[in-house]
GROMACS .gro file of C-alpha atoms in nm:
model
  434
    1MET     CA    1   3.136  -0.587   2.361
    2SER     CA    2   3.324  -0.444   2.067
    3ARG     CA    3   3.344  -0.750   1.853
    4GLY     CA    4   3.048  -0.936   1.709
    5THR     CA    5   3.226  -1.250   1.589
    6THR     CA    6   3.089  -1.502   1.839
    7THR     CA    7   3.014  -1.839   1.683
    8LEU     CA    8   2.660  -1.947   1.762
    9PRO     CA    9   2.539  -2.307   1.794
   10GLY     CA   10   2.433  -2.458   1.464
   11ASP     CA   11   2.625  -2.206   1.254
   12PRO     CA   12   2.663  -2.315   0.888
   13PRO     CA   13   3.022  -2.358   0.771
   14GLY     CA   14   3.030  -2.111   0.480
   15GLY     CA   15   3.304  -2.184   0.225
   16ARG     CA   16   3.311  -2.200  -0.155
   17ARG     CA   17   2.989  -2.395  -0.185
   18ALA     CA   18   2.810  -2.128   0.018
   19VAL     CA   19   2.953  -1.852  -0.203
   20ALA     CA   20   2.842  -2.033  -0.520
   21VAL     CA   21   2.484  -2.089  -0.401
   22TRP     CA   22   2.452  -1.742  -0.251
   23SER     CA   23   2.583  -1.588  -0.574
   24ILE     CA   24   2.291  -1.739  -0.766
   25GLY     CA   25   2.045  -1.576  -0.528
   26VAL     CA   26   2.230  -1.245  -0.551
   27ALA     CA   27   2.218  -1.269  -0.933
   28VAL     CA   28   1.838  -1.281  -0.912
   29TYR     CA   29   1.841  -0.969  -0.692
   30PHE     CA   30   2.086  -0.799  -0.931
   31VAL     CA   31   1.850  -0.848  -1.226
   32ALA     CA   32   1.551  -0.736  -1.018
   33VAL     CA   33   1.728  -0.408  -0.937
   34ILE     CA   34   1.807  -0.351  -1.305
   35PHE     CA   35   1.438  -0.391  -1.385
   36ARG     CA   36   1.332  -0.181  -1.082
   37THR     CA   37   1.550   0.114  -1.180
   38SER     CA   38   1.499   0.087  -1.556
   39LEU     CA   39   1.226   0.349  -1.547
   40GLY     CA   40   1.476   0.599  -1.407
   41VAL     CA   41   1.654   0.614  -1.743
   42ALA     CA   42   1.332   0.591  -1.947
   43GLY     CA   43   1.117   0.857  -1.782
   44LEU     CA   44   1.114   1.101  -2.071
   45ASP     CA   45   1.064   0.819  -2.323
   46ALA     CA   46   0.775   0.683  -2.114
   47ALA     CA   47   0.610   1.026  -2.103
   48ASP     CA   48   0.625   1.047  -2.484
   49ARG     CA   49   0.520   0.685  -2.543
   50PHE     CA   50   0.214   0.694  -2.314
   51HIS     CA   51   0.134   1.066  -2.357
   52VAL     CA   52   0.128   1.143  -1.984
   53ASN     CA   53   0.232   1.441  -1.772
   54ALA     CA   54   0.479   1.448  -1.483
   55SER     CA   55   0.221   1.357  -1.218
   56ALA     CA   56   0.107   1.049  -1.408
   57LEU     CA   57   0.470   0.958  -1.472
   58SER     CA   58   0.553   0.972  -1.101
   59THR     CA   59   0.268   0.726  -1.040
   60PHE     CA   60   0.485   0.454  -1.196
   61SER     CA   61   0.745   0.491  -0.919
   62ILE     CA   62   0.497   0.540  -0.636
   63LEU     CA   63   0.288   0.237  -0.738
   64GLN     CA   64   0.597   0.022  -0.773
   65LEU     CA   65   0.717   0.119  -0.424
   66LEU     CA   66   0.366   0.076  -0.283
   67VAL     CA   67   0.348  -0.281  -0.411
   68TYR     CA   68   0.702  -0.351  -0.295
   69ALA     CA   69   0.640  -0.222   0.057
   70GLY     CA   70   0.301  -0.389   0.086
   71MET     CA   71   0.451  -0.725  -0.012
   72GLN     CA   72   0.729  -0.728   0.248
   73ILE     CA   73   0.550  -0.903   0.534
   74PRO     CA   74   0.369  -1.152   0.305
   75VAL     CA   75   0.700  -1.231   0.135
   76GLY     CA   76   0.873  -1.274   0.470
   77LEU     CA   77   0.605  -1.522   0.572
   78LEU     CA   78   0.640  -1.705   0.240
   79VAL     CA   79   1.017  -1.732   0.282
   80ASP     CA   80   0.976  -1.871   0.633
   81ARG     CA   81   0.715  -2.120   0.515
   82LEU     CA   82   0.822  -2.225   0.164
   83GLY     CA   83   1.196  -2.162   0.167
   84THR     CA   84   1.420  -1.938  -0.040
   85LYS     CA   85   1.429  -2.129  -0.370
   86LYS     CA   86   1.055  -2.135  -0.431
   87VAL     CA   87   1.011  -1.767  -0.346
   88LEU     CA   88   1.305  -1.657  -0.562
   89CYS     CA   89   1.171  -1.858  -0.856
   90LEU     CA   90   0.828  -1.702  -0.818
   91GLY     CA   91   0.986  -1.357  -0.793
   92ALA     CA   92   1.191  -1.413  -1.108
   93VAL     CA   93   0.881  -1.522  -1.302
   94LEU     CA   94   0.685  -1.216  -1.190
   95PHE     CA   95   0.948  -0.948  -1.248
   96THR     CA   96   1.041  -1.094  -1.586
   97ALA     CA   97   0.675  -1.095  -1.688
   98GLY     CA   98   0.647  -0.737  -1.567
   99GLN     CA   99   0.946  -0.625  -1.769
  100LEU     CA  100   0.813  -0.800  -2.080
  101GLY     CA  101   0.471  -0.648  -2.026
  102PHE     CA  102   0.626  -0.303  -1.995
  103ALA     CA  103   0.810  -0.359  -2.324
  104PHE     CA  104   0.490  -0.433  -2.517
  105SER     CA  105   0.238  -0.219  -2.324
  106PRO     CA  106   0.018  -0.029  -2.571
  107SER     CA  107  -0.130   0.206  -2.310
  108TYR     CA  108  -0.061   0.380  -1.981
  109GLY     CA  109  -0.294   0.147  -1.792
  110THR     CA  110  -0.124  -0.173  -1.907
  111ALA     CA  111   0.217  -0.020  -1.845
  112LEU     CA  112   0.110   0.068  -1.490
  113ALA     CA  113  -0.010  -0.290  -1.432
  114SER     CA  114   0.321  -0.422  -1.566
  115ARG     CA  115   0.520  -0.207  -1.321
  116ALA     CA  116   0.299  -0.331  -1.036
  117LEU     CA  117   0.371  -0.691  -1.141
  118LEU     CA  118   0.741  -0.611  -1.160
  119GLY     CA  119   0.729  -0.456  -0.812
  120CYS     CA  120   0.562  -0.769  -0.677
  121GLY     CA  121   0.837  -0.994  -0.814
  122ASP     CA  122   1.110  -0.753  -0.705
  123ALA     CA  123   0.971  -0.760  -0.350
  124MET     CA  124   1.047  -1.132  -0.328
  125THR     CA  125   1.418  -1.107  -0.397
  126PHE     CA  126   1.603  -0.916  -0.126
  127ILE     CA  127   1.447  -1.085   0.177
  128SER     CA  128   1.514  -1.421   0.011
  129VAL     CA  129   1.881  -1.329  -0.041
  130LEU     CA  130   1.913  -1.222   0.324
  131ARG     CA  131   1.761  -1.554   0.434
  132LEU     CA  132   1.997  -1.742   0.200
  133GLY     CA  133   2.293  -1.568   0.364
  134THR     CA  134   2.186  -1.666   0.715
  135ARG     CA  135   2.138  -2.028   0.605
  136TRP     CA  136   2.475  -2.064   0.433
  137PHE     CA  137   2.719  -1.839   0.624
  138PRO     CA  138   2.819  -1.816   0.993
  139ALA     CA  139   2.641  -1.546   1.193
  140ARG     CA  140   2.963  -1.347   1.234
  141ARG     CA  141   2.969  -1.294   0.857
  142GLY     CA  142   2.609  -1.173   0.846
  143PRO     CA  143   2.674  -0.794   0.833
  144PHE     CA  144   2.935  -0.823   0.558
  145VAL     CA  145   2.728  -1.067   0.351
  146ALA     CA  146   2.422  -0.838   0.376
  147GLN     CA  147   2.622  -0.529   0.277
  148LEU     CA  148   2.774  -0.720  -0.014
  149ALA     CA  149   2.425  -0.812  -0.134
  150GLY     CA  150   2.327  -0.446  -0.118
  151LEU     CA  151   2.639  -0.353  -0.312
  152VAL     CA  152   2.547  -0.597  -0.590
  153GLY     CA  153   2.203  -0.439  -0.599
  154MET     CA  154   2.356  -0.096  -0.650
  155ALA     CA  155   2.565  -0.244  -0.931
  156GLY     CA  156   2.233  -0.333  -1.094
  157ASN     CA  157   2.135   0.033  -1.063
  158LEU     CA  158   2.461   0.124  -1.235
  159VAL     CA  159   2.390  -0.121  -1.520
  160SER     CA  160   2.049   0.032  -1.583
  161THR     CA  161   2.203   0.380  -1.581
  162LEU     CA  162   2.493   0.304  -1.813
  163VAL     CA  163   2.385   0.006  -2.026
  164LEU     CA  164   2.007   0.004  -2.048
  165ALA     CA  165   2.001   0.377  -2.123
  166ARG     CA  166   2.223   0.320  -2.427
  167LEU     CA  167   2.015   0.024  -2.545
  168LEU     CA  168   1.702   0.231  -2.510
  169HIS     CA  169   1.832   0.515  -2.722
  170GLY     CA  170   2.009   0.285  -2.968
  171LEU     CA  171   1.747   0.012  -3.022
  172GLY     CA  172   1.424   0.171  -2.911
  173TRP     CA  173   1.169   0.099  -2.639
  174THR     CA  174   1.044  -0.251  -2.716
  175PRO     CA  175   1.377  -0.416  -2.814
  176ALA     CA  176   1.555  -0.266  -2.512
  177PHE     CA  177   1.301  -0.373  -2.251
  178ALA     CA  178   1.219  -0.708  -2.411
  179GLY     CA  179   1.589  -0.784  -2.459
  180SER     CA  180   1.666  -0.702  -2.095
  181ALA     CA  181   1.390  -0.943  -1.988
  182LEU     CA  182   1.610  -1.228  -2.114
  183ALA     CA  183   1.829  -1.176  -1.807
  184GLY     CA  184   1.529  -1.269  -1.592
  185ALA     CA  185   1.489  -1.597  -1.780
  186VAL     CA  186   1.859  -1.677  -1.731
  187VAL     CA  187   1.857  -1.629  -1.353
  188LEU     CA  188   1.531  -1.827  -1.327
  189VAL     CA  189   1.695  -2.127  -1.493
  190LEU     CA  190   2.004  -2.097  -1.272
  191THR     CA  191   1.788  -2.085  -0.961
  192LEU     CA  192   1.583  -2.388  -1.064
  193LEU     CA  193   1.892  -2.595  -1.143
  194PHE     CA  194   2.148  -2.501  -0.881
  195LEU     CA  195   2.009  -2.313  -0.580
  196LYS     CA  196   1.956  -2.493  -0.248
  197ASP     CA  197   1.788  -2.349   0.058
  198HIS     CA  198   2.053  -2.468   0.304
  199PRO     CA  199   2.366  -2.683   0.325
  200GLU     CA  200   2.338  -3.052   0.406
  201GLY     CA  201   2.315  -3.119   0.776
  202HIS     CA  202   2.173  -2.774   0.849
  203GLU     CA  203   1.808  -2.832   0.773
  204PRO     CA  204   1.578  -2.612   0.980
  205GLU     CA  205   1.372  -2.784   1.245
  206PRO     CA  206   1.015  -2.866   1.139
  207PHE     CA  207   0.785  -2.582   1.233
  208PRO     CA  208   0.407  -2.617   1.237
  209HIS     CA  209   0.223  -2.390   0.994
  210GLN     CA  210  -0.142  -2.350   1.084
  211GLY     CA  211  -0.302  -2.103   0.847
  212ALA     CA  212  -0.406  -1.767   0.981
  213ALA     CA  213  -0.296  -1.856   1.334
  214TYR     CA  214   0.058  -1.913   1.210
  215VAL     CA  215   0.060  -1.580   1.022
  216ARG     CA  216  -0.063  -1.386   1.324
  217ARG     CA  217   0.187  -1.556   1.553
  218GLN     CA  218   0.483  -1.495   1.323
  219ILE     CA  219   0.404  -1.125   1.279
  220ALA     CA  220   0.321  -1.068   1.645
  221GLU     CA  221   0.630  -1.243   1.778
  222ALA     CA  222   0.861  -1.067   1.532
  223TRP     CA  223   0.707  -0.727   1.609
  224ARG     CA  224   0.727  -0.791   1.984
  225GLU     CA  225   1.106  -0.794   1.962
  226PRO     CA  226   1.243  -0.440   2.010
  227GLY     CA  227   1.531  -0.530   1.777
  228THR     CA  228   1.284  -0.584   1.491
  229ARG     CA  229   1.121  -0.246   1.551
  230LEU     CA  230   1.457  -0.074   1.590
  231GLY     CA  231   1.573  -0.230   1.264
  232MET     CA  232   1.261  -0.105   1.086
  233TRP     CA  233   1.310   0.252   1.211
  234VAL     CA  234   1.681   0.250   1.122
  235HIS     CA  235   1.586   0.139   0.772
  236PHE     CA  236   1.307   0.400   0.762
  237THR     CA  237   1.533   0.688   0.866
  238THR     CA  238   1.842   0.611   0.660
  239GLN     CA  239   1.731   0.474   0.323
  240PHE     CA  240   1.478   0.722   0.185
  241PRO     CA  241   1.693   1.035   0.113
  242ALA     CA  242   1.899   0.851  -0.148
  243MET     CA  243   1.605   0.646  -0.278
  244VAL     CA  244   1.397   0.957  -0.347
  245PHE     CA  245   1.697   1.130  -0.507
  246LEU     CA  246   1.784   0.839  -0.738
  247LEU     CA  247   1.434   0.719  -0.818
  248LEU     CA  248   1.267   1.042  -0.921
  249TRP     CA  249   1.354   1.386  -0.783
  250GLY     CA  250   1.735   1.400  -0.808
  251LEU     CA  251   1.753   1.477  -1.179
  252PRO     CA  252   1.486   1.753  -1.173
  253PHE     CA  253   1.648   1.909  -0.865
  254LEU     CA  254   1.993   1.917  -1.021
  255VAL     CA  255   1.871   2.044  -1.359
  256GLN     CA  256   1.591   2.284  -1.264
  257ALA     CA  257   1.705   2.409  -0.923
  258GLN     CA  258   2.083   2.387  -0.963
  259GLY     CA  259   2.116   2.470  -1.332
  260LEU     CA  260   2.315   2.165  -1.434
  261SER     CA  261   2.294   1.998  -1.772
  262ARG     CA  262   2.134   1.656  -1.798
  263ALA     CA  263   2.478   1.505  -1.854
  264GLY     CA  264   2.620   1.675  -1.546
  265ALA     CA  265   2.322   1.569  -1.336
  266GLY     CA  266   2.360   1.213  -1.461
  267GLU     CA  267   2.723   1.209  -1.351
  268LEU     CA  268   2.624   1.315  -0.999
  269LEU     CA  269   2.356   1.045  -0.984
  270THR     CA  270   2.621   0.793  -1.087
  271LEU     CA  271   2.843   0.929  -0.809
  272VAL     CA  272   2.570   0.843  -0.555
  273VAL     CA  273   2.571   0.483  -0.680
  274LEU     CA  274   2.951   0.453  -0.676
  275SER     CA  275   2.971   0.606  -0.329
  276ASN     CA  276   2.709   0.357  -0.211
  277MET     CA  277   2.916   0.064  -0.336
  278VAL     CA  278   3.238   0.180  -0.170
  279ILE     CA  279   3.078   0.278   0.161
  280GLY     CA  280   2.883  -0.048   0.167
  281LEU     CA  281   3.207  -0.247   0.175
  282VAL     CA  282   3.345  -0.026   0.453
  283TYR     CA  283   3.032  -0.046   0.669
  284GLY     CA  284   3.013  -0.423   0.624
  285GLN     CA  285   3.371  -0.476   0.737
  286VAL     CA  286   3.339  -0.237   1.031
  287VAL     CA  287   3.021  -0.396   1.167
  288ALA     CA  288   3.154  -0.749   1.114
  289ARG     CA  289   3.450  -0.660   1.341
  290HIS     CA  290   3.277  -0.422   1.582
  291HIS     CA  291   2.912  -0.504   1.636
  292ALA     CA  292   2.864  -0.203   1.863
  293ALA     CA  293   2.937   0.027   1.566
  294ARG     CA  294   2.592  -0.035   1.415
  295LEU     CA  295   2.406   0.245   1.589
  296PRO     CA  296   2.682   0.509   1.568
  297LEU     CA  297   2.714   0.445   1.193
  298ALA     CA  298   2.338   0.475   1.143
  299LEU     CA  299   2.306   0.792   1.351
  300GLY     CA  300   2.616   0.942   1.192
  301THR     CA  301   2.473   0.883   0.845
  302VAL     CA  302   2.143   1.048   0.941
  303ALA     CA  303   2.327   1.349   1.086
  304ALA     CA  304   2.558   1.386   0.785
  305THR     CA  305   2.267   1.361   0.542
  306ALA     CA  306   2.067   1.624   0.731
  307VAL     CA  307   2.364   1.862   0.747
  308MET     CA  308   2.444   1.832   0.377
  309TRP     CA  309   2.082   1.885   0.273
  310ALA     CA  310   2.054   2.186   0.504
  311LEU     CA  311   2.370   2.343   0.359
  312THR     CA  312   2.259   2.276   0.001
  313LEU     CA  313   1.902   2.404   0.039
  314ALA     CA  314   2.002   2.709   0.244
  315TRP     CA  315   2.289   2.817   0.019
  316PRO     CA  316   2.250   3.195  -0.030
  317GLY     CA  317   2.339   3.204  -0.400
  318ALA     CA  318   2.120   3.107  -0.693
  319HIS     CA  319   2.291   2.766  -0.716
  320ALA     CA  320   2.494   2.566  -0.468
  321PRO     CA  321   2.861   2.527  -0.570
  322MET     CA  322   2.956   2.207  -0.750
  323ALA     CA  323   3.186   2.102  -0.464
  324LEU     CA  324   2.891   2.108  -0.223
  325LEU     CA  325   2.674   1.903  -0.462
  326VAL     CA  326   2.953   1.649  -0.500
  327VAL     CA  327   2.982   1.610  -0.121
  328LEU     CA  328   2.602   1.584  -0.095
  329CYS     CA  329   2.599   1.299  -0.347
  330VAL     CA  330   2.885   1.119  -0.171
  331VAL     CA  331   2.699   1.143   0.160
  332LEU     CA  332   2.376   1.023  -0.001
  333GLY     CA  333   2.574   0.719  -0.111
  334ALA     CA  334   2.600   0.620   0.257
  335CYS     CA  335   2.221   0.598   0.296
  336GLY     CA  336   2.188   0.254   0.135
  337PRO     CA  337   2.464   0.090   0.344
  338ALA     CA  338   2.326   0.256   0.659
  339SER     CA  339   1.980   0.115   0.587
  340MET     CA  340   2.131  -0.233   0.571
  341LEU     CA  341   2.227  -0.192   0.937
  342GLY     CA  342   1.858  -0.223   1.018
  343PHE     CA  343   1.875  -0.593   0.932
  344ASP     CA  344   2.170  -0.630   1.171
  345PHE     CA  345   1.938  -0.528   1.455
  346ALA     CA  346   1.649  -0.752   1.345
  347ARG     CA  347   1.860  -1.060   1.267
  348PRO     CA  348   1.993  -1.139   1.617
  349ALA     CA  349   1.656  -1.053   1.772
  350ASN     CA  350   1.474  -1.339   1.598
  351PRO     CA  351   1.524  -1.716   1.568
  352PRO     CA  352   1.587  -1.873   1.225
  353GLU     CA  353   1.222  -1.966   1.167
  354ARG     CA  354   1.124  -1.597   1.194
  355GLN     CA  355   1.407  -1.438   0.995
  356GLY     CA  356   1.201  -1.383   0.681
  357THR     CA  357   0.913  -1.221   0.865
  358ALA     CA  358   1.144  -0.996   1.067
  359SER     CA  359   1.336  -0.893   0.755
  360GLY     CA  360   1.008  -0.811   0.580
  361ILE     CA  361   0.902  -0.582   0.865
  362THR     CA  362   1.243  -0.414   0.861
  363ASN     CA  363   1.247  -0.370   0.484
  364MET     CA  364   0.909  -0.199   0.487
  365GLY     CA  365   1.053   0.097   0.676
  366GLY     CA  366   1.264   0.261   0.409
  367PHE     CA  367   1.013   0.207   0.131
  368ILE     CA  368   0.727   0.356   0.332
  369ALA     CA  369   0.947   0.659   0.400
  370SER     CA  370   1.043   0.679   0.032
  371MET     CA  371   0.681   0.668  -0.086
  372THR     CA  372   0.581   0.933   0.165
  373THR     CA  373   0.865   1.163   0.064
  374LEU     CA  374   0.812   1.112  -0.310
  375PHE     CA  375   0.451   1.219  -0.266
  376ALA     CA  376   0.528   1.504  -0.024
  377VAL     CA  377   0.795   1.657  -0.246
  378GLY     CA  378   0.563   1.647  -0.547
  379VAL     CA  379   0.278   1.812  -0.355
  380LEU     CA  380   0.507   2.081  -0.215
  381LEU     CA  381   0.657   2.152  -0.556
  382ASP     CA  382   0.307   2.205  -0.701
  383ALA     CA  383   0.204   2.419  -0.403
  384THR     CA  384   0.514   2.643  -0.408
  385GLY     CA  385   0.570   2.681  -0.780
  386ASP     CA  386   0.866   2.439  -0.798
  387ASN     CA  387   1.048   2.569  -0.490
  388TYR     CA  388   1.284   2.281  -0.424
  389SER     CA  389   1.423   2.440  -0.106
  390VAL     CA  390   1.081   2.414   0.054
  391ALA     CA  391   0.984   2.081  -0.102
  392PHE     CA  392   1.295   1.894   0.014
  393CYS     CA  393   1.231   2.005   0.374
  394ALA     CA  394   1.009   1.695   0.385
  395VAL     CA  395   1.335   1.503   0.430
  396PHE     CA  396   1.394   1.665   0.770
  397VAL     CA  397   1.043   1.584   0.894
  398LEU     CA  398   1.076   1.212   0.826
  399GLN     CA  399   1.430   1.203   0.963
  400ALA     CA  400   1.310   1.361   1.287
  401LEU     CA  401   1.027   1.108   1.317
  402GLY     CA  402   1.260   0.814   1.261
  403LEU     CA  403   1.529   0.949   1.491
  404THR     CA  404   1.289   0.979   1.787
  405GLN     CA  405   1.188   0.614   1.743
  406ILE     CA  406   1.549   0.495   1.716
  407LEU     CA  407   1.646   0.673   2.036
  408ARG     CA  408   1.336   0.538   2.213
  409LEU     CA  409   1.405   0.174   2.121
  410ARG     CA  410   1.784   0.150   2.131
  411THR     CA  411   1.823   0.064   2.502
  412ARG     CA  412   1.554  -0.206   2.507
  413ALA     CA  413   1.687  -0.363   2.188
  414ALA     CA  414   2.045  -0.374   2.322
  415ARG     CA  415   1.931  -0.532   2.651
  416ARG     CA  416   1.724  -0.796   2.473
  417GLU     CA  417   2.009  -0.878   2.234
  418ARG     CA  418   2.248  -0.931   2.527
  419GLU     CA  419   1.995  -1.164   2.690
  420ARG     CA  420   1.965  -1.374   2.375
  421LEU     CA  421   2.343  -1.395   2.336
  422VAL     CA  422   2.387  -1.509   2.698
  423ALA     CA  423   2.113  -1.768   2.649
  424SER     CA  424   2.281  -1.904   2.335
  425ARG     CA  425   2.613  -1.936   2.519
  426VAL     CA  426   2.448  -2.124   2.806
  427GLU     CA  427   2.281  -2.353   2.553
  428THR     CA  428   2.617  -2.422   2.390
  429VAL     CA  429   2.780  -2.506   2.724
  430HIS     CA  430   2.504  -2.754   2.818
  431VAL     CA  431   2.489  -2.936   2.483
  432PRO     CA  432   2.651  -3.281   2.544
  433ALA     CA  433   2.935  -3.386   2.313
  434ALA     CA  434   2.837  -3.619   2.034
   0.00000   0.00000   0.00000
């Protein structure tokens, strides 16, 4: 089946109202990404402000990702149980408080706690936006809507790179971070006033929630689906190379190992973000029209990333040529859109009342891989005297692990997805006319 545009029973209608409501949710995610990536432009300032070395500085990013990853399943359960609006509001309160706390932190310890709080609030946004999309748009639009949400998130990364960096150097630490926190207050008000969990007439069926038994059942049933596990491993294998590059190690690699200026390195990091935005639109349109393209796109992205890293790290000269670094950054831009394909495997594998939990499991994959690689690269750099060619070989190890799991699960997930689609068609045929 080359096209994935089948209309399923109970599909929401979409339309302008759906776009307006979904846009509010995406605005919350957009602000969360600005706050999440704000440390990327303030690393040197943070080191001076809190008088810490590089290892302590990297703890900010690792802790933030640890909290984010650890919150994914709890957040998925909360979304399934409480609905999108309540979880997004709670997320906005937490990440705004975290950003404000970071602005006024007098010490490294309080700053670390503020980033953990920010990571907790940030963790509540993306799964909520995915759930909002499934509640307001037809299933056939799911891949494009998800990729568009990811694109908006990357736009938040771009804002922190281009705008927040200037505010930081123009106004100083506290005014820049405290001023940016106002955006969190704005999206919180918009969410409280205008966001709705679902369109009228498409309320989810009542689902019993029975404490710990409900939690265990939701997690077990979501994990039992091979599509959920395949989605997690696709996310694991595709997302982390770009995340590690943008979040921490890209700038040092380009400056110290490749001899670029900070300005030149910053331009290449911006290229990764721009490439992500363009490729995200392409992947979303392709998968919306040809559902079977999901796995080839994911595997192709993994292969291209591995090839470009191998060429860059094995280049015989002192520095890789600029053309090769440009191509590397363009290819890294495909990692984010490819990771979004993981949700396109988990989504059809689970009923609506389990979408949040399944998305949480899927979303854990890439962030676990990112944390592992951030730590591994740092350890290898210390052990080898800043040999980036050796340190970045950690990328290949995690790609190999993820690839073996994808290949192991792909057949079972495809068979189970076909069974669910056939069952939904039979259900549609036997539903009596109103």
